[in-house]
């Protein structure tokens, strides 16, 4: 069974989310574990509709603060309270468009774990890093900064999504062989920094996944699932992906 994470990003109205979920519940084959990440205002609605469907819920973001005078922010406690079990942290859109720093990402992970949320930590190189042959260096720094100060047992609640920044929303993807190498390296860094037991950590691939290429990435050795952005906005496409992997 693979994990299929659907990141709906900042899309849809409550009516559209409702239609989407009702269709997803009917069409889901339970062959894979689907984790749906709707916009935060719809988490409670999604929780209510998903009920015992087996589809899990994730938030796309949380604050790096616990609570208090942080106007406009949404806390880890709140998203957990709304029914989310996961939260995406370190997505490249947060890093580039909202200037999230490595320190913020590390703080968010700690807040998420403290509130009983599982973390989907996104890491990945920019195109310039790739062209300069710096992918490994970048991945190592991102992982070490993000997981700084965590205990070995806390890794049980962390999933890593390898998402090359240049592949997100662009229609471009790496070769499956390149994904295999990066995923293997991610595990190696985690094993070296924590313990050989951390080899069990789940690693997913994300970036321009669609119905045609999903199975070739899901098949890559060491890949435990996929993180899907724009293609997941269409339930039929999401289901096709789930069936194909
Ligand atoms: P994409 O997005 O599938 O649209 O490339 C992936 C992501 O944002 O994680």
Short mmCIF file of C-alpha atoms and ligand atoms in Angstrom, two decimals:
data_model
loop_
_atom_site.label_atom_id
_atom_site.label_comp_id
_atom_site.label_asym_id
_atom_site.label_seq_id
_atom_site.Cartn_x
_atom_site.Cartn_y
_atom_site.Cartn_z
CA UNK A 1 0.00 0.00 0.00
CA UNK A 2 1.37 3.41 -1.02
CA UNK A 3 0.57 6.77 0.54
CA UNK A 4 -1.07 9.22 -1.85
CA UNK A 5 -1.12 12.77 -0.60
CA UNK A 6 -3.43 15.17 -2.41
CA UNK A 7 -2.48 18.81 -1.84
CA UNK A 8 -5.43 20.89 -3.01
CA UNK A 9 -3.48 24.13 -2.34
CA UNK A 10 -5.58 27.36 -2.33
CA UNK A 11 -8.42 26.05 -4.47
CA UNK A 12 -12.16 25.30 -4.26
CA UNK A 13 -15.19 26.57 -2.36
CA UNK A 14 -17.06 24.63 0.35
CA UNK A 15 -19.59 23.47 -2.28
CA UNK A 16 -16.81 22.20 -4.52
CA UNK A 17 -15.01 20.49 -1.63
CA UNK A 18 -18.24 18.76 -0.69
CA UNK A 19 -18.84 17.46 -4.22
CA UNK A 20 -15.19 16.44 -4.49
CA UNK A 21 -15.26 14.47 -1.24
CA UNK A 22 -18.55 12.71 -1.90
CA UNK A 23 -17.22 11.55 -5.26
CA UNK A 24 -13.86 10.54 -3.77
CA UNK A 25 -15.47 8.47 -1.02
CA UNK A 26 -17.56 6.54 -3.55
CA UNK A 27 -14.73 5.96 -6.02
CA UNK A 28 -11.88 5.23 -3.61
CA UNK A 29 -10.82 1.60 -3.84
CA UNK A 30 -8.82 1.55 -0.57
CA UNK A 31 -5.93 0.07 -2.49
CA UNK A 32 -3.75 2.92 -1.23
CA UNK A 33 -3.81 5.28 1.74
CA UNK A 34 -5.15 8.64 0.56
CA UNK A 35 -4.34 11.68 2.68
CA UNK A 36 -6.26 14.75 1.57
CA UNK A 37 -4.95 18.23 2.36
CA UNK A 38 -7.74 20.77 1.73
CA UNK A 39 -7.48 24.48 2.60
CA UNK A 40 -7.70 24.96 6.40
CA UNK A 41 -11.22 26.53 6.45
CA UNK A 42 -12.59 23.24 5.08
CA UNK A 43 -10.85 20.80 7.43
CA UNK A 44 -13.86 20.40 9.74
CA UNK A 45 -16.26 19.99 6.82
CA UNK A 46 -13.93 17.40 5.28
CA UNK A 47 -13.60 15.56 8.59
CA UNK A 48 -17.37 15.42 8.92
CA UNK A 49 -17.87 14.11 5.37
CA UNK A 50 -14.96 11.67 5.40
CA UNK A 51 -16.17 10.15 8.67
CA UNK A 52 -15.11 6.48 8.58
CA UNK A 53 -14.20 6.42 4.88
CA UNK A 54 -10.58 5.54 5.65
CA UNK A 55 -9.33 8.67 3.88
CA UNK A 56 -7.13 10.71 6.19
CA UNK A 57 -6.80 14.47 6.50
CA UNK A 58 -3.84 16.79 6.48
CA UNK A 59 -3.36 20.54 6.80
CA UNK A 60 -1.24 22.43 4.28
CA UNK A 61 0.43 24.62 6.88
CA UNK A 62 0.51 25.63 10.55
CA UNK A 63 2.01 28.48 12.54
CA UNK A 64 5.41 28.06 14.13
CA UNK A 65 3.95 29.52 17.32
CA UNK A 66 1.76 27.69 19.83
CA UNK A 67 -0.96 30.28 20.43
CA UNK A 68 -1.54 33.92 21.27
CA UNK A 69 -1.34 37.28 19.52
CA UNK A 70 -0.49 36.12 16.01
CA UNK A 71 -3.28 37.61 13.90
CA UNK A 72 -4.19 35.50 10.89
CA UNK A 73 -2.20 32.44 11.95
CA UNK A 74 -3.57 28.92 12.41
CA UNK A 75 -2.07 26.76 15.14
CA UNK A 76 -1.15 23.09 15.18
CA UNK A 77 -3.65 22.61 18.00
CA UNK A 78 -6.44 24.09 15.85
CA UNK A 79 -5.83 21.91 12.80
CA UNK A 80 -5.60 18.84 15.03
CA UNK A 81 -8.86 19.90 16.66
CA UNK A 82 -10.46 20.21 13.19
CA UNK A 83 -9.57 16.59 12.42
CA UNK A 84 -6.20 16.76 10.65
CA UNK A 85 -3.72 14.01 11.42
CA UNK A 86 -0.94 15.32 9.18
CA UNK A 87 0.54 18.66 8.25
CA UNK A 88 2.74 19.63 5.30
CA UNK A 89 5.84 21.54 6.40
CA UNK A 90 8.58 23.12 4.29
CA UNK A 91 6.71 23.12 0.99
CA UNK A 92 8.70 25.02 -1.63
CA UNK A 93 5.82 27.47 -2.18
CA UNK A 94 6.04 28.43 1.51
CA UNK A 95 9.78 28.81 1.24
CA UNK A 96 9.85 30.87 -1.94
CA UNK A 97 6.59 32.85 -1.77
CA UNK A 98 6.42 33.35 2.02
CA UNK A 99 10.15 33.31 2.76
CA UNK A 100 9.93 30.55 5.34
CA UNK A 101 13.36 29.97 6.79
CA UNK A 102 15.01 26.75 7.92
CA UNK A 103 14.51 27.86 11.52
CA UNK A 104 10.78 28.41 10.96
CA UNK A 105 10.47 24.96 9.41
CA UNK A 106 12.23 23.40 12.38
CA UNK A 107 9.91 25.26 14.79
CA UNK A 108 6.80 24.20 12.84
CA UNK A 109 7.86 20.56 12.99
CA UNK A 110 8.25 20.78 16.75
CA UNK A 111 4.86 22.47 17.15
CA UNK A 112 3.25 19.80 14.93
CA UNK A 113 4.74 16.90 16.88
CA UNK A 114 3.80 18.47 20.19
CA UNK A 115 0.18 18.59 19.02
CA UNK A 116 0.12 14.98 17.85
CA UNK A 117 0.32 15.74 14.13
CA UNK A 118 2.38 13.70 11.69
CA UNK A 119 4.66 15.82 9.55
CA UNK A 120 5.04 15.63 5.78
CA UNK A 121 8.38 17.38 5.40
CA UNK A 122 9.12 18.59 1.86
CA UNK A 123 12.72 18.79 0.69
CA UNK A 124 14.16 19.34 -2.75
CA UNK A 125 16.72 21.15 -4.83
CA UNK A 126 16.32 24.17 -7.12
CA UNK A 127 17.24 23.82 -10.80
CA UNK A 128 20.45 25.79 -10.25
CA UNK A 129 21.47 23.36 -7.48
CA UNK A 130 20.84 20.45 -9.81
CA UNK A 131 22.82 22.04 -12.63
CA UNK A 132 25.71 22.70 -10.26
CA UNK A 133 25.54 19.07 -9.06
CA UNK A 134 24.63 20.25 -5.56
CA UNK A 135 21.45 18.19 -5.03
CA UNK A 136 22.95 16.03 -2.27
CA UNK A 137 24.47 18.98 -0.46
CA UNK A 138 21.13 20.83 -0.51
CA UNK A 139 19.12 17.81 0.64
CA UNK A 140 21.51 17.16 3.52
CA UNK A 141 21.35 20.76 4.74
CA UNK A 142 17.53 20.90 4.47
CA UNK A 143 17.06 17.64 6.36
CA UNK A 144 19.57 18.48 9.08
CA UNK A 145 18.14 21.97 9.63
CA UNK A 146 14.55 20.73 9.66
CA UNK A 147 15.08 17.83 12.04
CA UNK A 148 17.53 19.57 14.39
CA UNK A 149 16.85 18.75 18.05
CA UNK A 150 14.38 15.93 17.38
CA UNK A 151 14.57 12.62 19.24
CA UNK A 152 14.99 9.39 17.31
CA UNK A 153 11.53 8.14 18.30
CA UNK A 154 9.93 11.32 16.93
CA UNK A 155 10.99 10.25 13.44
CA UNK A 156 8.14 7.73 13.55
CA UNK A 157 5.84 10.69 12.95
CA UNK A 158 7.80 12.21 10.08
CA UNK A 159 7.37 11.44 6.38
CA UNK A 160 9.71 13.01 3.86
CA UNK A 161 8.46 14.19 0.47
CA UNK A 162 11.25 14.57 -2.05
CA UNK A 163 10.07 17.37 -4.33
CA UNK A 164 12.57 18.94 -6.70
CA UNK A 165 11.49 22.60 -6.76
CA UNK A 166 11.85 22.79 -10.54
CA UNK A 167 9.37 19.91 -10.95
CA UNK A 168 6.54 21.48 -8.94
CA UNK A 169 3.71 22.66 -11.17
CA UNK A 170 5.96 22.77 -14.24
CA UNK A 171 5.16 19.53 -16.05
CA UNK A 172 8.86 18.63 -15.79
CA UNK A 173 10.02 15.62 -13.80
CA UNK A 174 13.34 14.01 -12.96
CA UNK A 175 14.18 10.57 -14.29
CA UNK A 176 12.98 7.75 -12.01
CA UNK A 177 16.66 6.79 -11.58
CA UNK A 178 17.43 10.30 -10.23
CA UNK A 179 14.52 10.01 -7.80
CA UNK A 180 15.87 6.65 -6.64
CA UNK A 181 19.29 8.18 -5.95
CA UNK A 182 17.89 11.15 -4.04
CA UNK A 183 15.50 9.01 -1.98
CA UNK A 184 18.34 6.66 -1.09
CA UNK A 185 20.50 9.60 -0.11
CA UNK A 186 17.72 11.11 2.06
CA UNK A 187 17.51 7.83 4.01
CA UNK A 188 21.28 7.71 4.30
CA UNK A 189 21.43 11.21 5.81
CA UNK A 190 18.68 10.37 8.30
CA UNK A 191 20.35 7.09 9.28
CA UNK A 192 23.69 8.84 9.79
CA UNK A 193 22.18 11.67 11.82
CA UNK A 194 19.85 9.57 13.94
CA UNK A 195 20.30 5.80 13.86
CA UNK A 196 20.31 2.93 11.35
CA UNK A 197 16.79 2.14 12.58
CA UNK A 198 15.56 5.35 10.92
CA UNK A 199 15.91 3.55 7.60
CA UNK A 200 12.21 2.72 8.02
CA UNK A 201 11.23 6.38 7.50
CA UNK A 202 8.72 6.77 4.67
CA UNK A 203 9.86 8.80 1.68
CA UNK A 204 7.50 10.02 -1.05
CA UNK A 205 8.05 11.67 -4.41
CA UNK A 206 6.22 14.83 -5.52
CA UNK A 207 6.40 17.17 -8.51
CA UNK A 208 4.24 17.13 -11.67
CA UNK A 209 2.76 13.71 -11.01
CA UNK A 210 -0.11 12.87 -13.34
CA UNK A 211 -2.09 9.80 -14.41
CA UNK A 212 0.53 8.91 -17.02
CA UNK A 213 3.71 9.09 -14.98
CA UNK A 214 2.47 8.12 -11.49
CA UNK A 215 3.18 4.42 -11.72
CA UNK A 216 6.75 4.93 -12.93
CA UNK A 217 7.53 7.04 -9.85
CA UNK A 218 5.60 4.88 -7.41
CA UNK A 219 7.61 1.88 -8.63
CA UNK A 220 10.96 3.48 -7.86
CA UNK A 221 12.84 1.50 -5.25
CA UNK A 222 12.53 3.16 -1.82
CA UNK A 223 9.53 5.33 -2.74
CA UNK A 224 6.59 4.81 -0.34
CA UNK A 225 4.12 7.09 -2.04
CA UNK A 226 3.37 10.25 -4.01
CA UNK A 227 2.52 13.87 -3.23
CA UNK A 228 0.21 15.25 -5.87
CA UNK A 229 -0.67 18.90 -6.44
CA UNK A 230 -2.66 20.20 -9.42
CA UNK A 231 -3.59 16.78 -10.82
CA UNK A 232 -5.39 15.94 -7.54
CA UNK A 233 -7.92 18.74 -8.15
CA UNK A 234 -9.79 16.32 -10.41
CA UNK A 235 -11.12 13.35 -8.43
CA UNK A 236 -11.13 11.12 -11.50
CA UNK A 237 -7.44 11.79 -12.07
CA UNK A 238 -6.64 11.18 -8.42
CA UNK A 239 -8.49 7.87 -8.50
CA UNK A 240 -6.78 6.90 -11.76
CA UNK A 241 -3.43 7.56 -10.10
CA UNK A 242 -4.36 5.52 -7.06
CA UNK A 243 -5.45 2.63 -9.28
CA UNK A 244 -2.28 2.78 -11.35
CA UNK A 245 0.19 2.52 -8.49
P1 LIG B 1 2.28 19.55 -8.57
O1 LIG B 1 2.54 20.01 -7.06
O2 LIG B 1 1.86 18.13 -8.52
O3 LIG B 1 1.24 20.48 -9.05
O4 LIG B 1 3.60 19.68 -9.28
C1 LIG B 1 3.21 19.20 -6.17
C2 LIG B 1 3.34 19.91 -4.87
O5 LIG B 1 3.06 21.10 -4.79
O6 LIG B 1 3.71 19.31 -3.88
#
